[in-house]
Amino acid sequence: MIESSCHCGAVRLEIETPPREVTDCNCSICRRYGVLWAYYPLSQVRIVPPSGATDIYMWDDRAIQFHRCKTCGCVTHWWPVDESRNRMGVNARLMDLAVLAGARVRRLDGANTGKYTGEN
Ligand SMILES: [Zn+2]
C-alpha cells in the first residue's frame, strides 16, 4: 500500500498499488491545478477521513468533484458523481517522491484532442 497526503496531513489517501503511469493533462483545470493524475478503480483507494476534510469544486457538466484540503488547499483527488464509472483520480504530486519517480508521465492533450501525445 502507498499513501498520498496533503501538505498539512488532514487528508490522506491509502492506495493499494503505486501508479505505473500518471497523466499530465493540459485542459483548463488540470493545467491550473498543476496536478499529475493517477487513475484507480474506486475500491482501490481509501480516503481518510471519508468526508468533511475537503472542499469540492465542480464545473462544466459537473460529472466529477475536485477535492481540495480545507486547511492547506492541496488538490487531493477527483471523484465521479456517478460512481458506476468506477474510476477516480489521485493527485500523484502528493505521493512520495520515490513513488512518483517510478511512474512514467504521459502527456494528455485534454485541451484539444483528448488524446495522449507523448511522454515527459
Ligand atoms: Zn491539508
Tab-separated table of C-alpha atoms and ligand atoms in Angstrom:
chain	number	residue	atom	x	y	z
A	1	MET	CA	0.000	0.000	0.000
A	2	ILE	CA	1.103	3.535	-0.673
A	3	GLU	CA	-0.123	6.795	0.711
A	4	SER	CA	-0.845	10.193	-0.729
A	5	SER	CA	-1.366	13.076	1.646
A	6	CYS	CA	-1.943	16.805	1.527
A	7	HIS	CA	0.638	19.181	2.945
A	8	CYS	CA	-0.916	19.541	6.391
A	9	GLY	CA	-1.870	15.856	6.671
A	10	ALA	CA	-5.589	16.427	7.216
A	11	VAL	CA	-6.408	14.391	4.083
A	12	ARG	CA	-4.760	11.045	3.354
A	13	LEU	CA	-5.420	8.561	0.579
A	14	GLU	CA	-4.438	4.944	1.075
A	15	ILE	CA	-3.912	3.249	-2.272
A	16	GLU	CA	-3.459	-0.438	-2.974
A	17	THR	CA	-0.725	-0.150	-5.579
A	18	PRO	CA	1.758	2.501	-6.756
A	19	PRO	CA	0.909	4.018	-10.141
A	20	ARG	CA	2.740	2.634	-13.177
A	21	GLU	CA	1.866	5.792	-15.086
A	22	VAL	CA	0.498	9.237	-14.337
A	23	THR	CA	-1.211	11.758	-16.595
A	24	ASP	CA	-0.112	15.335	-17.156
A	25	CYS	CA	-3.185	16.961	-18.727
A	26	ASN	CA	-3.288	20.427	-20.285
A	27	CYS	CA	-7.035	21.019	-20.009
A	28	SER	CA	-8.287	24.236	-18.473
A	29	ILE	CA	-8.493	22.913	-14.938
A	30	CYS	CA	-5.602	20.432	-14.769
A	31	ARG	CA	-3.059	22.920	-16.050
A	32	ARG	CA	-4.166	25.423	-13.439
A	33	TYR	CA	-4.016	22.883	-10.638
A	34	GLY	CA	-0.615	21.648	-11.815
A	35	VAL	CA	-1.535	18.092	-10.915
A	36	LEU	CA	-0.455	14.669	-12.152
A	37	TRP	CA	-3.313	12.176	-12.106
A	38	ALA	CA	-3.036	8.509	-11.183
A	39	TYR	CA	-6.285	6.721	-12.037
A	40	TYR	CA	-7.778	3.893	-9.968
A	41	PRO	CA	-10.986	1.889	-9.572
A	42	LEU	CA	-12.887	3.283	-6.587
A	43	SER	CA	-12.356	0.161	-4.484
A	44	GLN	CA	-8.552	0.548	-4.570
A	45	VAL	CA	-8.458	3.876	-2.760
A	46	ARG	CA	-9.450	4.657	0.819
A	47	ILE	CA	-9.904	8.308	1.709
A	48	VAL	CA	-9.168	9.299	5.308
A	49	PRO	CA	-11.290	10.844	6.633
A	50	PRO	CA	-14.016	9.729	4.189
A	51	SER	CA	-15.666	13.161	4.252
A	52	GLY	CA	-15.566	16.549	5.894
A	53	ALA	CA	-11.916	17.486	5.375
A	54	THR	CA	-12.218	18.661	1.785
A	55	ASP	CA	-13.995	21.325	-0.213
A	56	ILE	CA	-15.355	20.411	-3.635
A	57	TYR	CA	-15.240	22.177	-6.980
A	58	MET	CA	-17.312	21.157	-9.975
A	59	TRP	CA	-17.701	22.743	-13.395
A	60	ASP	CA	-18.912	22.108	-16.931
A	61	ASP	CA	-21.126	19.005	-16.893
A	62	ARG	CA	-20.480	18.544	-13.157
A	63	ALA	CA	-19.589	14.898	-13.672
A	64	ILE	CA	-16.652	14.870	-11.283
A	65	GLN	CA	-15.836	16.501	-7.972
A	66	PHE	CA	-12.396	18.013	-7.478
A	67	HIS	CA	-11.471	17.763	-3.812
A	68	ARG	CA	-9.032	20.032	-2.046
A	69	CYS	CA	-7.973	20.104	1.587
A	70	LYS	CA	-9.974	22.654	3.560
A	71	THR	CA	-6.905	23.512	5.605
A	72	CYS	CA	-3.902	23.640	3.283
A	73	GLY	CA	-5.616	23.833	-0.125
A	74	CYS	CA	-3.842	20.933	-1.835
A	75	VAL	CA	-5.888	19.274	-4.584
A	76	THR	CA	-6.017	15.699	-3.342
A	77	HIS	CA	-8.205	13.798	-5.812
A	78	TRP	CA	-11.239	13.779	-8.037
A	79	TRP	CA	-14.247	11.542	-7.578
A	80	PRO	CA	-17.038	10.649	-10.060
A	81	VAL	CA	-20.553	11.872	-9.248
A	82	ASP	CA	-21.808	8.720	-10.971
A	83	GLU	CA	-19.896	6.022	-9.113
A	84	SER	CA	-20.803	3.414	-11.733
A	85	ARG	CA	-17.977	4.938	-13.785
A	86	ASN	CA	-15.715	3.264	-11.193
A	87	ARG	CA	-12.761	5.493	-11.880
A	88	MET	CA	-11.207	8.236	-9.796
A	89	GLY	CA	-8.031	10.261	-9.926
A	90	VAL	CA	-5.425	10.724	-7.210
A	91	ASN	CA	-3.089	13.697	-7.426
A	92	ALA	CA	0.211	11.856	-7.688
A	93	ARG	CA	2.058	15.047	-6.741
A	94	LEU	CA	1.015	14.209	-3.203
A	95	MET	CA	2.721	10.809	-3.249
A	96	ASP	CA	6.258	10.193	-2.023
A	97	LEU	CA	8.895	11.377	-4.472
A	98	ALA	CA	10.238	7.844	-4.846
A	99	VAL	CA	6.783	6.533	-5.786
A	100	LEU	CA	6.292	9.259	-8.343
A	101	ALA	CA	9.766	8.656	-9.752
A	102	GLY	CA	8.737	5.068	-10.501
A	103	ALA	CA	5.858	6.133	-12.748
A	104	ARG	CA	6.082	7.217	-16.333
A	105	VAL	CA	4.476	10.565	-17.097
A	106	ARG	CA	2.132	10.662	-20.092
A	107	ARG	CA	1.014	13.940	-21.629
A	108	LEU	CA	-2.725	14.228	-22.314
A	109	ASP	CA	-3.974	16.915	-24.679
A	110	GLY	CA	-7.198	17.422	-22.752
A	111	ALA	CA	-7.448	20.999	-24.025
A	112	ASN	CA	-7.952	19.984	-27.650
A	113	THR	CA	-7.943	16.412	-28.902
A	114	GLY	CA	-8.416	14.451	-25.671
A	115	LYS	CA	-5.597	12.184	-26.842
A	116	TYR	CA	-2.266	11.246	-25.352
A	117	THR	CA	0.565	12.953	-27.187
A	118	GLY	CA	3.709	11.568	-25.626
A	119	GLU	CA	5.754	11.200	-22.502
A	120	ASN	CA	7.645	13.708	-20.421
B	1	ZN	ZN	-4.159	19.734	4.195
